[in-house]
PDB file of C-alpha atoms in Angstrom:
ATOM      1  CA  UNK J   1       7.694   7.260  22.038  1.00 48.00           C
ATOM      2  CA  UNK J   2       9.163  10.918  21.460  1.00 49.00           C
ATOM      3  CA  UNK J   3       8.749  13.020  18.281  1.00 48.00           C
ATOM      4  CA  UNK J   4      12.473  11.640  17.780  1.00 57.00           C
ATOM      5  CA  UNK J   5      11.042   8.011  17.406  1.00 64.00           C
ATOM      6  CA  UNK J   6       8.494   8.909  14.980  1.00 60.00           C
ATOM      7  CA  UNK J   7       9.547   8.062  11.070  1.00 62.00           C
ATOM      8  CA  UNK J   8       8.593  11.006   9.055  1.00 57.00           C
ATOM      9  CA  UNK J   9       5.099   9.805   7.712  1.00 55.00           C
ATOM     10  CA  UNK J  10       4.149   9.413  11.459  1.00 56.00           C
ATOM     11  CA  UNK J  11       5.000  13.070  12.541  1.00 48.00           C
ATOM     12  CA  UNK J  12       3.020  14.149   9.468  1.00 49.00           C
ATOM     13  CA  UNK J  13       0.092  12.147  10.815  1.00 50.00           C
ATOM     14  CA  UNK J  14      -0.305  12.927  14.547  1.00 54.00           C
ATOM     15  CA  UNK J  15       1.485  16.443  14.323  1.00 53.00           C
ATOM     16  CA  UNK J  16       0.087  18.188  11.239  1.00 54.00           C
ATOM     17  CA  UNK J  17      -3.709  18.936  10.904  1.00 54.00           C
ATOM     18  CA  UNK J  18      -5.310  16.744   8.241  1.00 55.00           C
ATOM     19  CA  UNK J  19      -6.989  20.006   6.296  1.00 59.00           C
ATOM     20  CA  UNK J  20      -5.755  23.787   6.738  1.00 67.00           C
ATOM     21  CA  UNK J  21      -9.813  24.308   7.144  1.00 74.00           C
ATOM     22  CA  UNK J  22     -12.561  22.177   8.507  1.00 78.00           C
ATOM     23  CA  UNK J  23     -15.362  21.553   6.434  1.00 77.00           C
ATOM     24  CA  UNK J  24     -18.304  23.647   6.587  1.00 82.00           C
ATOM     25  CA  UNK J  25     -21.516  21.677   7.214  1.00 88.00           C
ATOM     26  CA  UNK J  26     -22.694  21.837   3.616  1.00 87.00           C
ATOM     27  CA  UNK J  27     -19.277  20.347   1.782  1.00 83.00           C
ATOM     28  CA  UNK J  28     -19.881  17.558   4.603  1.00 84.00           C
ATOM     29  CA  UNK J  29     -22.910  16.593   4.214  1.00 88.00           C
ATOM     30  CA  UNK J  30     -22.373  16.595   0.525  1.00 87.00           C
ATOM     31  CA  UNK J  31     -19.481  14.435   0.808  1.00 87.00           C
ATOM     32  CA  UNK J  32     -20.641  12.272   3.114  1.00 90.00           C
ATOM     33  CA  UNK J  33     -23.355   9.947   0.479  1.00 92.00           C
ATOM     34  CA  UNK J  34     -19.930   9.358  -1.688  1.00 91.00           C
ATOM     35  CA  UNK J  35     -18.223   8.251   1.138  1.00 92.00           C
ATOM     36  CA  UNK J  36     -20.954   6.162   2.061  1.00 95.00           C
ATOM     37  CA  UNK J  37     -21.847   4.486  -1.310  1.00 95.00           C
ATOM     38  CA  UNK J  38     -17.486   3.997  -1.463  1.00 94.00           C
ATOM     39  CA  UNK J  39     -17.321   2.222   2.121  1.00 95.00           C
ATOM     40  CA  UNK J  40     -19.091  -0.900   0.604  1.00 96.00           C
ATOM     41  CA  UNK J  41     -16.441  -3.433  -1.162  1.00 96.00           C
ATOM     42  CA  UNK J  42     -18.221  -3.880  -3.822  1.00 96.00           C
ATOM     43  CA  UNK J  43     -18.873  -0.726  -4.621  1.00 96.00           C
ATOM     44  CA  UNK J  44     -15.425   0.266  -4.134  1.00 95.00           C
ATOM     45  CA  UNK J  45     -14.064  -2.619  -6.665  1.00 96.00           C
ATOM     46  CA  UNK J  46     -16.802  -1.408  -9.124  1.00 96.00           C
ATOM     47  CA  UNK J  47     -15.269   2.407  -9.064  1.00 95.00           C
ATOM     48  CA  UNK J  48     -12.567   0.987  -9.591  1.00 94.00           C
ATOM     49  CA  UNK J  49     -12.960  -1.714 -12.218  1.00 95.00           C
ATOM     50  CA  UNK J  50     -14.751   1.493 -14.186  1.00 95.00           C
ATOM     51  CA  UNK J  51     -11.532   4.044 -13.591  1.00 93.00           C
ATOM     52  CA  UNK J  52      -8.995   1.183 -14.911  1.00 94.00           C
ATOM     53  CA  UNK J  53     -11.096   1.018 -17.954  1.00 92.00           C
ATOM     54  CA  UNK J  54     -10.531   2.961 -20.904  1.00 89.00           C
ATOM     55  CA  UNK J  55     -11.579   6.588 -20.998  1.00 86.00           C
ATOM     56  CA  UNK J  56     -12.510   5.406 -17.647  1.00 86.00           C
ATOM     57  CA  UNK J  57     -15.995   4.083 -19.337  1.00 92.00           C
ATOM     58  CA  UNK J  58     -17.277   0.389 -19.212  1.00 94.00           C
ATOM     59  CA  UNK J  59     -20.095  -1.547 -20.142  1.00 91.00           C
ATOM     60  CA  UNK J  60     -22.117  -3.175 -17.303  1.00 89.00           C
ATOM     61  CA  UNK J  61     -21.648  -6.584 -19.474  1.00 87.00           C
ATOM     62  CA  UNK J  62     -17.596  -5.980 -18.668  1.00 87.00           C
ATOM     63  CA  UNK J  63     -18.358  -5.772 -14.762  1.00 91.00           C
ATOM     64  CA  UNK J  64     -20.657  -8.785 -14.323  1.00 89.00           C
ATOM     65  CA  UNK J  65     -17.812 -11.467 -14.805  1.00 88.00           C
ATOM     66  CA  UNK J  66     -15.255  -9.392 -12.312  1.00 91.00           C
ATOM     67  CA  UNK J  67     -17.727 -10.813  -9.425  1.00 93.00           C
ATOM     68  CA  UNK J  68     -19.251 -13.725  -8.093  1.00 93.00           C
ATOM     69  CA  UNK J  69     -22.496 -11.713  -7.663  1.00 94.00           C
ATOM     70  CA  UNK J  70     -26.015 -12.043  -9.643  1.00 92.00           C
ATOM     71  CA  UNK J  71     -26.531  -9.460 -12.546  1.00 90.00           C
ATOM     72  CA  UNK J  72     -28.928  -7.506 -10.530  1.00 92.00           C
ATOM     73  CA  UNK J  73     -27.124  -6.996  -7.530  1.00 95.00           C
ATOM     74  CA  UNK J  74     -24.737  -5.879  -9.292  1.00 94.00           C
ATOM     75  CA  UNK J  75     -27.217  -3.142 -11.427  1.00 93.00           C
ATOM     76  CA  UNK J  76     -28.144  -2.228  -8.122  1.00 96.00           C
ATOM     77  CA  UNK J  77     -25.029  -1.194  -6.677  1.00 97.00           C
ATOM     78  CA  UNK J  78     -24.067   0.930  -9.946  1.00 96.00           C
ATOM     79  CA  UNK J  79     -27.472   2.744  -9.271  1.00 96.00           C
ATOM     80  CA  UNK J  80     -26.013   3.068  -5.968  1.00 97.00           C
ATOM     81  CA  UNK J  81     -22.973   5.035  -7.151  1.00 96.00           C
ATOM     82  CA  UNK J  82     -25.002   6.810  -9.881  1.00 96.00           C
ATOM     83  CA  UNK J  83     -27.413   7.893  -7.427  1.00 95.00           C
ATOM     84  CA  UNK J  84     -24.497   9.505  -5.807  1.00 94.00           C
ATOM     85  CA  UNK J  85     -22.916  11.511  -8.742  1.00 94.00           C
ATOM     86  CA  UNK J  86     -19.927   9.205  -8.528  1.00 94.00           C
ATOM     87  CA  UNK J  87     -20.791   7.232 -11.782  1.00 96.00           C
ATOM     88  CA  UNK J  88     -22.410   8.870 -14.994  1.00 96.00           C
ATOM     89  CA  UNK J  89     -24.682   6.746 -17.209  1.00 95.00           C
ATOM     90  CA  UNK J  90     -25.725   5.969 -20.616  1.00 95.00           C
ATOM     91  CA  UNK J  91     -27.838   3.821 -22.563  1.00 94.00           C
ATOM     92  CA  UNK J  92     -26.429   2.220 -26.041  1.00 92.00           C
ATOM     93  CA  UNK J  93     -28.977   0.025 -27.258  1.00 93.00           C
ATOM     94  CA  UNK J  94     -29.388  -2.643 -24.576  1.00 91.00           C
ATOM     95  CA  UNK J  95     -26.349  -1.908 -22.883  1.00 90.00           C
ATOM     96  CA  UNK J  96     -25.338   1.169 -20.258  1.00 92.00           C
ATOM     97  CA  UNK J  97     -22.222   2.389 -20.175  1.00 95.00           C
ATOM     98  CA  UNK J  98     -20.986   3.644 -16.983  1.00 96.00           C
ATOM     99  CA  UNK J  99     -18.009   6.865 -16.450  1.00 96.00           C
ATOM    100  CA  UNK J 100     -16.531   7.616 -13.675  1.00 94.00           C
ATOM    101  CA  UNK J 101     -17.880  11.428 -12.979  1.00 93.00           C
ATOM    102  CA  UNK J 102     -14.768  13.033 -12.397  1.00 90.00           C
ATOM    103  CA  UNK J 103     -15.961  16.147 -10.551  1.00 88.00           C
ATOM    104  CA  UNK J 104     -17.401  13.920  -7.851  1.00 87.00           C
ATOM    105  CA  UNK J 105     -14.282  11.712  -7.360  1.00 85.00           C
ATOM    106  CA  UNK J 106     -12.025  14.980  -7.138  1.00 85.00           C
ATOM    107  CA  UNK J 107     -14.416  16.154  -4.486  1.00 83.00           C
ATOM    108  CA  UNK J 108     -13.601  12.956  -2.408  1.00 83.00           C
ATOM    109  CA  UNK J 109      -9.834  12.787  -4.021  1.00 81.00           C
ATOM    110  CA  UNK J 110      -9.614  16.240  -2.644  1.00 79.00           C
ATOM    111  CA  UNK J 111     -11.242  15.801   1.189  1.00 76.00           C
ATOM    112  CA  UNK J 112      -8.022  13.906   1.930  1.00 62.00           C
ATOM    113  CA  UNK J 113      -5.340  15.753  -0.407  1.00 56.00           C
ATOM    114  CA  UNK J 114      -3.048  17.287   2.382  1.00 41.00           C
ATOM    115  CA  UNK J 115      -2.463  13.847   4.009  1.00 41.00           C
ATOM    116  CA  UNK J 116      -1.939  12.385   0.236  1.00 43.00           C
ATOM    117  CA  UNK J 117       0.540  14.745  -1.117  1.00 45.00           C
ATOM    118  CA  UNK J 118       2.594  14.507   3.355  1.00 45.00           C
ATOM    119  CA  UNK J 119       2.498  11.168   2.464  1.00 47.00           C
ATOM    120  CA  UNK J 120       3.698  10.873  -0.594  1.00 49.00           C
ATOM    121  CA  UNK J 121       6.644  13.212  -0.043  1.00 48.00           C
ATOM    122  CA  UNK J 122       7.950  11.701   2.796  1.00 44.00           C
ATOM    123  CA  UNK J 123       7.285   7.405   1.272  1.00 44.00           C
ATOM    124  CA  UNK J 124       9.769   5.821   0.473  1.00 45.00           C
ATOM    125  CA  UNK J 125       9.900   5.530  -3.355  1.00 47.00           C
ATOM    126  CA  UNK J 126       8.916   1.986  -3.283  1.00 48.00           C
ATOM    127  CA  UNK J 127       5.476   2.588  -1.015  1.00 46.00           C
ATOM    128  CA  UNK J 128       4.241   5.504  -3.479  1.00 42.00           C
TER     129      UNK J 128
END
């Protein structure tokens, strides 16, 4: 396949670097606990089920029906992404609320923003 082959996306991907620096070891190794608490599917839904909620806040009572999981388990893996920095906490009465920390998401958001915006300007309208 030449370069003339490739669709536009594609020569983005395997022609253009994916960051204009590479990280230094610190920004790594502080990315790299978000990426691991994010790389479980669970996890992953639960960032997300919290972002698609308003003010991008829920209650853990919203997120227990979303999954055919036990209470705890599911406590446990919003501990996991608190732990992390990617979820923010607090208690109202017996309930916790849980907000997506924006900071921390922006720092993962951000890791891959070169290939995001390459990508999005060369999609087709319909893929964005």
């Amino acid at each position: 396949m030449s370069m003339l082959d490739l669709t536009p996306v594609e020569a983005v991907a395997c022609c253009s670097p994916l960051m204009s620096t590479p990280l230094s070891k610190e920004a790594a190794e502080g990315i790299a606990p978000l990426l691991k608490a994010l790389a479980d599917p669970v996890r992953l839904r639960l960032m997300s089920l919290v972002a698609a909620h308003e003010n991008a806040e829920a209650c853990v009572c919203d997120l227990n029906d979303a999954f055919d999981l036990s209470q705890p388990t599911i406590s446990h893996h919003l501990k996991v992404l608190h732990e992390v920095g990617l979820l923010d906490r607090t208690k109202r009465g017996t309930w916790v609320y849980y907000r997506v920390n924006p900071d921390a998401v922006a720092a993962v958001a951000n890791l891959f923003g070169v290939v995001r915006a390459a990508g999005e300007a060369s999609a087709p309208a319909g893929a964005r």
